Coordinates of C-alpha atoms and ligand atoms in Angstrom, one line a residue:
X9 CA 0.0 0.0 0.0
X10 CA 1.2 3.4 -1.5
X11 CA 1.7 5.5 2.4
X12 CA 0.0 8.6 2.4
X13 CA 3.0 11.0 2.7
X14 CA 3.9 9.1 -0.9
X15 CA 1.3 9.5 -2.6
X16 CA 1.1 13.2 -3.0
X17 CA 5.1 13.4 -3.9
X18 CA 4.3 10.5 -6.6
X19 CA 0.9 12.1 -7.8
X20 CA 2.8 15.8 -8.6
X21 CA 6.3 14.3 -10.1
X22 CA 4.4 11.5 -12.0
X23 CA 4.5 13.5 -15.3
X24 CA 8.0 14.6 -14.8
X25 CA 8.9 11.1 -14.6
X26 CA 6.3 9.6 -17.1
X27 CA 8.3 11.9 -19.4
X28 CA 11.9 11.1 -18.5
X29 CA 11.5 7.4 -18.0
X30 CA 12.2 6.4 -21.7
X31 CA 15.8 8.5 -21.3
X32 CA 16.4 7.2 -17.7
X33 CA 15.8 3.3 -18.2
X34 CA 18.7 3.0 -21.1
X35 CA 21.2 4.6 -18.6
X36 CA 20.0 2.2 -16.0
X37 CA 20.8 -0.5 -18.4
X38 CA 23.9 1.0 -19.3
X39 CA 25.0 1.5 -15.8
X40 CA 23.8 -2.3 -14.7
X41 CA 25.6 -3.5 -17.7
X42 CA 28.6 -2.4 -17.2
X43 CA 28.8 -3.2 -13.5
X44 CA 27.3 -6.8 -14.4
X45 CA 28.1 -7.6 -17.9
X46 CA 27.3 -11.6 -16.5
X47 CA 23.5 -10.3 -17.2
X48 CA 24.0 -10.1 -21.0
X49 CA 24.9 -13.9 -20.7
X50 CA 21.9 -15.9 -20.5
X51 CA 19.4 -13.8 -19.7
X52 CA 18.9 -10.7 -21.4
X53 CA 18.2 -10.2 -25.0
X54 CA 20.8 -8.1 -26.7
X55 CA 18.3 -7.5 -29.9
X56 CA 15.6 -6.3 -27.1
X57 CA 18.4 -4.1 -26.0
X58 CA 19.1 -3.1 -29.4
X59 CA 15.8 -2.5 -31.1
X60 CA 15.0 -0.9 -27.7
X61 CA 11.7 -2.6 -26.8
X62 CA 12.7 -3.9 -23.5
X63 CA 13.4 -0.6 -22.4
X64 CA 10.1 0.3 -23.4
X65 CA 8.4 -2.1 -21.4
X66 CA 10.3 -1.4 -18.5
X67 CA 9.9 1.9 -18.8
X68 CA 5.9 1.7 -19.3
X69 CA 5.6 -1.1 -16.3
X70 CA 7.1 1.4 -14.0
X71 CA 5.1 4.2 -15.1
X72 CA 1.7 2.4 -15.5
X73 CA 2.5 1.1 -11.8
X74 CA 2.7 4.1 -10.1
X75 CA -0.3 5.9 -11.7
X76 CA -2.3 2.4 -11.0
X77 CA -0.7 3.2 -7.1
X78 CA -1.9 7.0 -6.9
X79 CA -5.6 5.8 -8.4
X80 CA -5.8 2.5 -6.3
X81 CA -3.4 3.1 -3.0
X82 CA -4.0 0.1 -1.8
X83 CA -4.2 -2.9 -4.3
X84 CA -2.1 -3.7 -7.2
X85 CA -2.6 -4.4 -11.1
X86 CA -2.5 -7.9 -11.2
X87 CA -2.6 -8.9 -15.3
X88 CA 0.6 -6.6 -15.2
X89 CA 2.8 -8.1 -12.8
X90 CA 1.4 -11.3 -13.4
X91 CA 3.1 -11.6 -16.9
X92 CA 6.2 -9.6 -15.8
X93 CA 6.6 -12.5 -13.4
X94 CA 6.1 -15.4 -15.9
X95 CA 8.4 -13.5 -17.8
X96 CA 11.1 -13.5 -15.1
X97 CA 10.8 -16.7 -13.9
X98 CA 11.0 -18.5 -16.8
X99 CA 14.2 -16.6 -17.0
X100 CA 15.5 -17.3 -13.8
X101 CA 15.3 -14.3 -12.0
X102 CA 15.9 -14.1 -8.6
X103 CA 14.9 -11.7 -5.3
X104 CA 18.5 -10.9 -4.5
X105 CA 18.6 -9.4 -8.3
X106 CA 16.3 -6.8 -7.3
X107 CA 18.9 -5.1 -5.4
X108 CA 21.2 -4.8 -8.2
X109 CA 17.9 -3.2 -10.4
X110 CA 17.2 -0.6 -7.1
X111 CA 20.7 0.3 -7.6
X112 CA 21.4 1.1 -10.9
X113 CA 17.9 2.5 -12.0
X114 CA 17.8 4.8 -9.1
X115 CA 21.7 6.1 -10.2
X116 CA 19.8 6.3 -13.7
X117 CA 17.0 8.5 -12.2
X118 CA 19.8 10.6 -10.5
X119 CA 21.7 11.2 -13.4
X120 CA 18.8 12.2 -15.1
X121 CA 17.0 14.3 -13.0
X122 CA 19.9 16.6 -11.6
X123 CA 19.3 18.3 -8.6
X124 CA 15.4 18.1 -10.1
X125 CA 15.7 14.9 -7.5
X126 CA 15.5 16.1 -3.8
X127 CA 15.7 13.8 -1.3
X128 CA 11.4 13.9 -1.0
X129 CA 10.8 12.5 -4.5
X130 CA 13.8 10.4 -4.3
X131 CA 11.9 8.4 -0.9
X132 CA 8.8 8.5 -2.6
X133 CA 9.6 6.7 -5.4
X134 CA 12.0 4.4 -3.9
X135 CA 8.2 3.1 -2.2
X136 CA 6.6 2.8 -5.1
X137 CA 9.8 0.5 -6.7
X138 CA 10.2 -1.9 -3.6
X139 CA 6.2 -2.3 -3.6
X140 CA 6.3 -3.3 -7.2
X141 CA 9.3 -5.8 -6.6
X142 CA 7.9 -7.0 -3.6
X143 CA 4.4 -7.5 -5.3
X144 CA 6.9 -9.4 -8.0
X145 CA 8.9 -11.1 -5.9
X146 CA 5.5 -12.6 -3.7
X147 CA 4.2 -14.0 -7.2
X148 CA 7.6 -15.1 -8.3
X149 CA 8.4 -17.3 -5.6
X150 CA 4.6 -18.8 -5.9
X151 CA 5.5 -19.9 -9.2
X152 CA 8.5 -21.2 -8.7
X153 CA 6.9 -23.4 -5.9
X154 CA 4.8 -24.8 -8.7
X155 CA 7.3 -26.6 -10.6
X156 CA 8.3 -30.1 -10.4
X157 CA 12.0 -29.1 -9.7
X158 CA 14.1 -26.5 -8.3
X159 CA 16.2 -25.7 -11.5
X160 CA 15.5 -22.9 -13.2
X161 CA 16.7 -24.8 -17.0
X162 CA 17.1 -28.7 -17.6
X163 CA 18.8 -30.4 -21.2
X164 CA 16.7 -31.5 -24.0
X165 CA 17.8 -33.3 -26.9
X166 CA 16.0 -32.4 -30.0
X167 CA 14.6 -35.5 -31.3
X168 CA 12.4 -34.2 -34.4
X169 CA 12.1 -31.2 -36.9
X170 CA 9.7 -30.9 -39.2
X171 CA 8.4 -27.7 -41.4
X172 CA 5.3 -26.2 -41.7
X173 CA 3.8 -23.0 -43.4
X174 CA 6.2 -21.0 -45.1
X175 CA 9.2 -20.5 -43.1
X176 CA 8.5 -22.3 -39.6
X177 CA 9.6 -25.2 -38.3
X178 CA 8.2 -27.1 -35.6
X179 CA 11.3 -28.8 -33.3
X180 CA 10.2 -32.1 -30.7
X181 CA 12.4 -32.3 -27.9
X182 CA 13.3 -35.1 -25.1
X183 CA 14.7 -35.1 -22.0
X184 CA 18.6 -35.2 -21.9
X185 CA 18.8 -35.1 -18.3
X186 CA 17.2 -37.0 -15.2
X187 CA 15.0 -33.2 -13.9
X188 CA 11.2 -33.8 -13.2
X189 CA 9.8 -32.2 -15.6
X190 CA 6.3 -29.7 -14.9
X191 CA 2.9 -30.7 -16.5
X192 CA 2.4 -27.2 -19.0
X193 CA -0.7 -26.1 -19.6
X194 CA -2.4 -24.9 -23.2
X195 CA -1.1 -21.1 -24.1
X196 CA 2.2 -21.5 -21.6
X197 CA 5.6 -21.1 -23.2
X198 CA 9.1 -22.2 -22.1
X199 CA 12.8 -20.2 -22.6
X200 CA 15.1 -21.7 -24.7
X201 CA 18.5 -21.3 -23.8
X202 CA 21.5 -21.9 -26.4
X203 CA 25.1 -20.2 -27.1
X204 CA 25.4 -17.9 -30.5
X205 CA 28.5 -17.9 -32.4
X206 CA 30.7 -15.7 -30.3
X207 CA 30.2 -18.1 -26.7
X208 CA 27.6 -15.8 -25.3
X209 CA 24.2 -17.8 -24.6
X210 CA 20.7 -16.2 -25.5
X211 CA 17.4 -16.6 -24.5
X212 CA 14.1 -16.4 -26.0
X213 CA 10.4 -17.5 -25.1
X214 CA 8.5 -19.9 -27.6
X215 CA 4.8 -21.1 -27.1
X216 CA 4.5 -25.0 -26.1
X217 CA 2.5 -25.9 -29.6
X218 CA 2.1 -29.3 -29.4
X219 CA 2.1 -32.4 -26.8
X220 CA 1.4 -29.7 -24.0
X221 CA 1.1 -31.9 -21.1
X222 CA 3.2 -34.5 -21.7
X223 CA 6.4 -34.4 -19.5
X224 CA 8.5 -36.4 -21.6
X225 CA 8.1 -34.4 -24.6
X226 CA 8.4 -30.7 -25.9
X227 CA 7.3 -29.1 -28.9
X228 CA 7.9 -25.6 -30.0
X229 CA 6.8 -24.1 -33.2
X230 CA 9.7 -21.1 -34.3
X231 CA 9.2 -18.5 -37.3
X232 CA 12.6 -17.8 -38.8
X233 CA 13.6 -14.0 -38.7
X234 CA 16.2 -13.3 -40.8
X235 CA 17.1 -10.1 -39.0
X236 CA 17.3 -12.2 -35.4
X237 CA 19.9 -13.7 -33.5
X238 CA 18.5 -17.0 -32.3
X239 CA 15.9 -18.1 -34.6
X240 CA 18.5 -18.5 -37.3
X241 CA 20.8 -20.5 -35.5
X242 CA 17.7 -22.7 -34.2
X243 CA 16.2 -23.0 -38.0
X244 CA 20.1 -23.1 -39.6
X245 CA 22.2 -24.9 -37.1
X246 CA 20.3 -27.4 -34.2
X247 CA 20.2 -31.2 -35.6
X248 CA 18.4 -33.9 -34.1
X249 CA 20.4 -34.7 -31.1
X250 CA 21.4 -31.7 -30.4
X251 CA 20.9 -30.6 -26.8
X252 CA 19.5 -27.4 -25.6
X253 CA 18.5 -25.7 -22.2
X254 CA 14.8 -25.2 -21.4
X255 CA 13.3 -23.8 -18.7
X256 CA 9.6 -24.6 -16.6
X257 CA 6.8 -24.1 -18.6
X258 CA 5.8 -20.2 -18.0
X259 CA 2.6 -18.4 -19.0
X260 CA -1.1 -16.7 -17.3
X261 CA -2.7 -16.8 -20.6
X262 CA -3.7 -20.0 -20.3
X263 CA -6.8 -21.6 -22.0
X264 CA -9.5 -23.6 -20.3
X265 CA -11.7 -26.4 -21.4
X266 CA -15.0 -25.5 -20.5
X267 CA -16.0 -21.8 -19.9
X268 CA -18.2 -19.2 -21.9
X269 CA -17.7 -19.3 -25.6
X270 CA -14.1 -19.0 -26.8
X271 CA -12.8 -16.7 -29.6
X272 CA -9.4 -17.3 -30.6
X273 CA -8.2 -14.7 -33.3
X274 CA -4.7 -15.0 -34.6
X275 CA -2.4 -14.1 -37.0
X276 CA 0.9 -15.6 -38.7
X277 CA 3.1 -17.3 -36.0
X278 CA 0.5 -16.2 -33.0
X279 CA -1.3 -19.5 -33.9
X280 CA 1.0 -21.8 -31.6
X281 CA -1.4 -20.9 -28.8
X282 CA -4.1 -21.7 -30.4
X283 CA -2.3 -25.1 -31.9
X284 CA -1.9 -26.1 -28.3
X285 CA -5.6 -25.3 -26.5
X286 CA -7.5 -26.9 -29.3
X287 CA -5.4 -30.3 -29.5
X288 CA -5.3 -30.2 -25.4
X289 CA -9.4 -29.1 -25.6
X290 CA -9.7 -32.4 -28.4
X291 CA -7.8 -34.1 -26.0
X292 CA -9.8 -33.9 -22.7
X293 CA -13.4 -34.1 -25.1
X294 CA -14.0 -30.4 -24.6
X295 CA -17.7 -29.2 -25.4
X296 CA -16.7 -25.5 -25.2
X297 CA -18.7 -23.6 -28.2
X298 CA -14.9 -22.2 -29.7
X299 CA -14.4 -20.1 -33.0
X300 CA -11.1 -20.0 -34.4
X301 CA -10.1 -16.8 -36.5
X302 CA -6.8 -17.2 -38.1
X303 CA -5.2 -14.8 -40.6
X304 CA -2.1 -15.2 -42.7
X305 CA -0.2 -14.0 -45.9
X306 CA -1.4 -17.0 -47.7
X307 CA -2.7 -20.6 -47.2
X308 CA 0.8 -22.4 -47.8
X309 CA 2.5 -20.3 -44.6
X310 CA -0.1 -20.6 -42.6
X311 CA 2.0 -23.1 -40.0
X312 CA 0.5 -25.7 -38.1
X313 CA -2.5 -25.5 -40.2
X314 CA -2.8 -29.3 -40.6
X315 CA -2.6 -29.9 -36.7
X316 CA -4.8 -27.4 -36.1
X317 CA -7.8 -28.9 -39.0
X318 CA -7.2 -32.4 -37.2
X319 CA -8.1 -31.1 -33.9
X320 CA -11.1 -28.7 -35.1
X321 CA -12.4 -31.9 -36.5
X322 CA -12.9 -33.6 -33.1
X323 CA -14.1 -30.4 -31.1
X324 CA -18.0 -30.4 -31.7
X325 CA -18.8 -27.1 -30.9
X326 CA -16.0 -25.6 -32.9
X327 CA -15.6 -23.8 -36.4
X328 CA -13.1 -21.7 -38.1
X329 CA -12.7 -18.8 -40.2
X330 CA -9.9 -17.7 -42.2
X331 CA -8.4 -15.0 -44.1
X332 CA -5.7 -14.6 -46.4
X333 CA -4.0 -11.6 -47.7
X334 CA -3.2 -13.5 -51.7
X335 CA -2.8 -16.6 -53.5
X336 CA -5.6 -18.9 -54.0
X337 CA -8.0 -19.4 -51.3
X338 CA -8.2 -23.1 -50.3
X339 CA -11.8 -24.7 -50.7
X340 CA -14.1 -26.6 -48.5
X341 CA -12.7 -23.8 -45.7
X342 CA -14.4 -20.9 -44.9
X343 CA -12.0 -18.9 -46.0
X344 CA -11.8 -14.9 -47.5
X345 CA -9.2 -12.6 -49.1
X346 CA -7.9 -9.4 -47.2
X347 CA -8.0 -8.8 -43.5
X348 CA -9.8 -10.5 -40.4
X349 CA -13.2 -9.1 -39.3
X350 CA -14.1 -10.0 -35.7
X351 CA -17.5 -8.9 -35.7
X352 CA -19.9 -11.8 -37.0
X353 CA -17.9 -14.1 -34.8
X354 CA -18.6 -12.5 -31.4
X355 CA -21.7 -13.1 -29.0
X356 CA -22.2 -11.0 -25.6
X357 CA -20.1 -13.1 -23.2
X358 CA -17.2 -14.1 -25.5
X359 CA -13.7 -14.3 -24.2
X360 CA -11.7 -13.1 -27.0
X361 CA -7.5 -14.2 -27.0
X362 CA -5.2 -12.5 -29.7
X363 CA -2.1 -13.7 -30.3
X364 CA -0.2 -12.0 -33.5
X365 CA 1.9 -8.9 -34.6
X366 CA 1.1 -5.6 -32.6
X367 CA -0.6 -3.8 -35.7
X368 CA -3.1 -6.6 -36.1
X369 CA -3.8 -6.9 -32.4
X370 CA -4.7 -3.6 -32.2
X371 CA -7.1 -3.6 -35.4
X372 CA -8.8 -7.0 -33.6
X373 CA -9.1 -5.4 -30.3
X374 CA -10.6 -2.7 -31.5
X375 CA -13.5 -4.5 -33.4
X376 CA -14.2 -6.4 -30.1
X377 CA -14.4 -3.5 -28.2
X378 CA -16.6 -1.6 -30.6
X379 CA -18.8 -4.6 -31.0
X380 CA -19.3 -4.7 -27.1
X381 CA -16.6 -6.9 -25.5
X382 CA -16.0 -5.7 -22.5
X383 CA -11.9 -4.7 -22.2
X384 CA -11.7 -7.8 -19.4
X385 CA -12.6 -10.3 -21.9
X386 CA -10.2 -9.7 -24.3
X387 CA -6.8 -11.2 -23.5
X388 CA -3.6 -10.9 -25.4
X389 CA 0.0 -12.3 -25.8
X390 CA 3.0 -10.0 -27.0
X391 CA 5.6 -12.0 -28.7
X392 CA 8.2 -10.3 -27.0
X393 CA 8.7 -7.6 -24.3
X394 CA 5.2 -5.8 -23.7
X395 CA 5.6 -2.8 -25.9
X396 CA 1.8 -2.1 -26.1
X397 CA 0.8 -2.1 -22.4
X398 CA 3.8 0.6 -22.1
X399 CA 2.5 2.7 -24.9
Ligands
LIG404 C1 5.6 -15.4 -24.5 C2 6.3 -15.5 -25.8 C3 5.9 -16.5 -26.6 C4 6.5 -16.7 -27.9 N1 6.1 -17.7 -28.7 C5 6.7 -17.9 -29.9 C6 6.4 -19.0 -30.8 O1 5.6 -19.8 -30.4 N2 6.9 -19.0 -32.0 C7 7.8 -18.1 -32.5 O2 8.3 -18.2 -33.6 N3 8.1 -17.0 -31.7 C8 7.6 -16.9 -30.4 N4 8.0 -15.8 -29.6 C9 9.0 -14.9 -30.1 C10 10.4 -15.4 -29.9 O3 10.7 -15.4 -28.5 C11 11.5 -14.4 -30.5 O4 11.3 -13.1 -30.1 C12 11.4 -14.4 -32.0 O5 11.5 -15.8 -32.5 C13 12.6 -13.7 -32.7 O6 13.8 -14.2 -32.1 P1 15.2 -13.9 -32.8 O7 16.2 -14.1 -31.8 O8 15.4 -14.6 -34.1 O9 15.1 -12.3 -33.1 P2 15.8 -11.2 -32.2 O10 17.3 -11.3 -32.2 O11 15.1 -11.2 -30.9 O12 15.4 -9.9 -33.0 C14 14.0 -9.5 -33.1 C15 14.0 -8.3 -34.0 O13 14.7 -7.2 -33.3 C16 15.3 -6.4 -34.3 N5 16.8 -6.3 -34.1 C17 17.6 -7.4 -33.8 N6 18.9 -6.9 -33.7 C18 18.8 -5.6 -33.9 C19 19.8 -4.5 -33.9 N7 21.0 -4.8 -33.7 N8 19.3 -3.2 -34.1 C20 18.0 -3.0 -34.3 N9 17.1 -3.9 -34.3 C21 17.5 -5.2 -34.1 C22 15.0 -7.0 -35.7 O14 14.0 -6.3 -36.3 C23 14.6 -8.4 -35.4 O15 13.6 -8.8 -36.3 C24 7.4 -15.7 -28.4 C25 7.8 -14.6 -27.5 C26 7.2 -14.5 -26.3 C27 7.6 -13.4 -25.4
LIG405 C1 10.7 -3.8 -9.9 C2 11.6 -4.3 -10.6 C3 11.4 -4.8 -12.0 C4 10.5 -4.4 -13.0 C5 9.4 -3.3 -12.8 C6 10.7 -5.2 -14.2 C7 9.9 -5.1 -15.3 C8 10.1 -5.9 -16.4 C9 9.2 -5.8 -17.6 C10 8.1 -4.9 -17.8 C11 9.7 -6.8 -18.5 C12 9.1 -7.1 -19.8 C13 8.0 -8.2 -19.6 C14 7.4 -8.6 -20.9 O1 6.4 -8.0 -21.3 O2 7.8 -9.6 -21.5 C15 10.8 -7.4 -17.8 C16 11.6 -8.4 -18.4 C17 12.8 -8.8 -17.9 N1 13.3 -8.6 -16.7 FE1 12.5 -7.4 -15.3 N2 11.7 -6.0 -13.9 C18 12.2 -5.8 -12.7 C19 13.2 -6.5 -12.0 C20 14.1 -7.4 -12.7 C21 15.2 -8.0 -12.1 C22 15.6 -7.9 -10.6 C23 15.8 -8.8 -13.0 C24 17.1 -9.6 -12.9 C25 18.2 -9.1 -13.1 C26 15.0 -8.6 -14.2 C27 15.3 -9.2 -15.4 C28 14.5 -9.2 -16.5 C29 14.8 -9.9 -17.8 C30 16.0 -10.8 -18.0 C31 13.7 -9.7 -18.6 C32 13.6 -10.1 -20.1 C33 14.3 -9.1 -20.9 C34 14.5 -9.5 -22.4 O3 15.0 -10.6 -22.6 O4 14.3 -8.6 -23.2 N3 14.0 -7.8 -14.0 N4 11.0 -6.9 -16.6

C-alpha cells in the first residue's frame, strides 16, 4: 500500500517522470551492464536491447504502476505483474537481483533528474519501486513453488524437426537429463536457452505448440527472422540430437476447457497458442462452443494449419474462419481474401484471446471493443517484451 506521505510526492512528479523514464531506463541499463556484464549472458536479450523494446516495457511497467498506485493506494494491477513474473521466472530471475535493479535504475533517475531529484521525491519513489518488486517477488516465488523441480533450465535433446507453413519449423524435444519435468498447460511457453557464435548464450520464449502436457516431450513451433539472433541458429544450425536448455513451462494466458464461448483470433506465428488449446481441448473431449479466426499471408504459410484442422475436427462445438492476404483461397474452408473481421464471430459473453503482430492486435481489439466486449474479456499475448501495455 502506497503511504500517504507518498502519494502526493508521486501524484505531482508522475509527469516529470512519465516523461523522463524512456531516457532514464537506457542509462539504468547501461550502468547495470557495465557493472554486471554476466547479465547479458543468458538472460537478457541483446536484440531487445538493441531494437530498444525492453526498455520500453520497463519503462511503461514502472510508469503504469505508479499511476495504478496514486488511483488505487492500496491494491495492485495484477494482469501486469502477473506476466512480468512469468516473464522473469521463466528466466531465472531471482529476489536478491532486485537489489542490483534498485541500484542502478535509481543512479539512472539521479543522473537524469539533476538536482530536479530532492531527497522527498527520491523516498517517494523508492516506495513505489520496492512495492512493485515485492508484489513481483510474492508472485515469483509462488510460481516457482509450482514446478516439479528447483532448476531454473534442464537439457533436452531435439529429437524431431519438421516444417510447416512458409518458413516455420516445428522442433520435438526429449529429456537429456534426469529433472522432473512440470505438466504445462495450453497457451504456456518455455525459454530456450542456447550459445550464439561468439560463446555468449541467448534466451528467448517460444509457445509450447504441441504435446502440452506431456512431461517427456516438448514441442515448439519457431518462425525464422532473418534479422534475429536466435531463430537463425535454431532453423540453420540445431540437428536432431542436439541438446538445448529449457526452462519450466511459464505463461497466465492459459486456455481452459470448458467456460463461456471462446474466440481465438490469430495471426501468422501467433497461432501456436491456439495449436496447443485446441489439440489439449480435443484431448480432454471439450464441449466448449470455440471459434477460431486465423489470418495469414497465404494458405501455404499458414504453419501448423494441418494440426490445427485435425483437432477442429474432433471439437464439436467448434468452427473456423480464415483470411488470407493472396494466393488462392483453399476450398471446402471458410476462408476470404484481405484482413480478419471480428465482428460476425462474437456473442455477448465471449472471451476473445489474440495472439499475432502488434498492428493486427490492435485492429482485432478494436472490433471487439466496438462490438461490445468488455476490455476484461479480451486477453492478449505479445511476442516479445510488452511494448503495447507501455505505450
Ligand atoms: C511469451 C512469448 C511466446 C512466444 N512464442 C513464440 C512462438 O511460439 N513461436 C515463435 O516463432 N516465436 C515466439 N515468440 C517470439 C520469440 O521469442 C522471438 O522473439 C522471435 O522468435 C525472434 O527471435 P530472434 O532471436 O530470431 O530475433 P531477435 O534477435 O530477438 O530480433 C528480433 C527483432 O529485433 C530487431 N533487431 C535485432 N537486432 C537488432 C539490432 N542490432 N538493431 C536494431 N534492431 C534489431 C530485428 O527487427 C529483429 O527482427 C514468443 C515470444 C514470447 C515473449
Ligand atoms: C521492480 C523491478 C522490475 C520491474 C518493474 C521489471 C519489469 C520488467 C518488464 C516490464 C519486463 C518485460 C516483460 C514482458 O512484457 O515480456 C521485464 C523483463 C525482464 N526482466 Fe524485469 N523487472 C524488474 C526487475 C528485474 C530483475 C531484478 C531482473 C534480474 C536481473 C530482471 C530481469 C528481466 C529480464 C532478463 C527480462 C527479459 C528481458 C529481455 O529478454 O528482453 N527484472 N522486466
Amino acid at each position: 500500500m502506497l503511504s500517504t506521505q507518498s502519494r502526493p510526492v508521486i501524484e505531482a512528479t508522475l509527469p516529470i517522470i512519465a516523461e523522463r523514464i524512456s531516457s532514464i531506463t537506457p542509462k539504468f541499463y547501461q550502468r547495470m551492464f557495465a557493472a554486471r556484464p554476466e547479465l547479458l549472458d543468458g538472460m537478457f536479450s541483446r536484440s531487445n536491447q538493441k531494437n530498444g523494446t525492453q526498455q520500453q516495457a520497463l519503462a511503461g511497467s514502472i510508469a503504469v504502476f505508479a499511476t495504478y498506485l496514486v488511483n488505487n493506494p492500496e491494491t495492485t494491477p495484477e494482469t501486469m505483474l502477473s506476466r512480468i513474473a512469468h516473464k522473469h521466472t521463466s528466466l531465472g530471475v531471482v529476489e536478491e537481483q532486485y537489489g542490483i535493479v534498485y541500484e542502478h535504475l535509481f543512479a539512472a533517475i539521479a543522473e537524469d533528474l539533476g538536482d530536479a531529484l530532492t531527497p522527498e521525491i527520491a523516498e517517494a519513489w523508492t516506495e513505489v519501486y520496492w512495492l512493485m518488486a515485492q508484489a513481483l517477488i510474492k508472485i515469483e516465488k509462488g510460481l516457482y513453488a509450482r514446478q516439479a523441480n528447483a532448476t531454473i533450465y534442464s537439457n533436452w535433446k531435439l529429437v524431431e524437426r519438421t516444417a510447416t507453413g512458409a518458413d516455420s519449423v516445428s522442433f520435438s524435444f526429449e529429456p537429456a537429463d534426469d529433472t522432473a519435468a512440470t505438466i504445462a498447460k495450453p497457451g504456456q511457453f518455455v525459454s530456450m536457452r542456447m550459445p550464439m557464435a561468439d560463446g555468449i548464450r541467448q534466451v528467448r520464449q517460444f509457445t509450447l505448440s504441441n504435446d502440452v502436457e506431456s512431461t517427456t516431450r516438448r514441442t515448439v513451433t519457431v518462425k525464422l527472422d532473418v534479422d534475429g539472433e536466435f531463430t537463425p541458429v535454431l532453423h540453420n544450425s540445431l540437428k536432431v540430437g542436439d541438446v538445448v536448455e529449457l526452462s519450466n513451462p511459464y505463461g497466465d494466458l492459459v486456455i481452459d476447457t470448458e467456460g463461456a464461448p471462446l474466440v481465438i483470433a490469430t495471426a501468422g506465428i501467433g497461432c501456436t497458442p491456439s495449436a496447443a488449446a485446441l489439440q489439449t481441448l480435443a484431448a480432454a473431449g471439450s464441449t466448449r462452443e470455440i471459434t477460431v479466426l486465423h489470418a495469414d499471408q497465404e494458405f501455404a504459410s499458414w504453419p501448423l494449419r494441418e494440426q490445427m484442422l485435425e483437432s477442429l475436427g474432433q471439437l464439436p462445438n467448434a468452427k473456423i474462419r480464415t483470411w488470407f492476404e493472396r494466393g488462392e483461397l483453399p476450398e471446402g474452408l471458410d476462408a476470404k481474401a484481405g484482413y480478419m473481421d471480428l465482428t460476425d464471430s462474437l456473442t455477448a459473453d465471449s472471451q476473445v484471446y489474440l495472439c499475432g503482430p502488434l498492428p493486427f492486435m490492435h485492429a482485432v481489439r478494436s472490433q471487439a471493443l466496438a462490438a461490445g466486449i468488455p476490455a476484461e474479456h479480451i486477453h492478449y499475448e505479445v511476442f516479445g517484451p510488452d511494448v503495447w501495455l507501455a505505450a
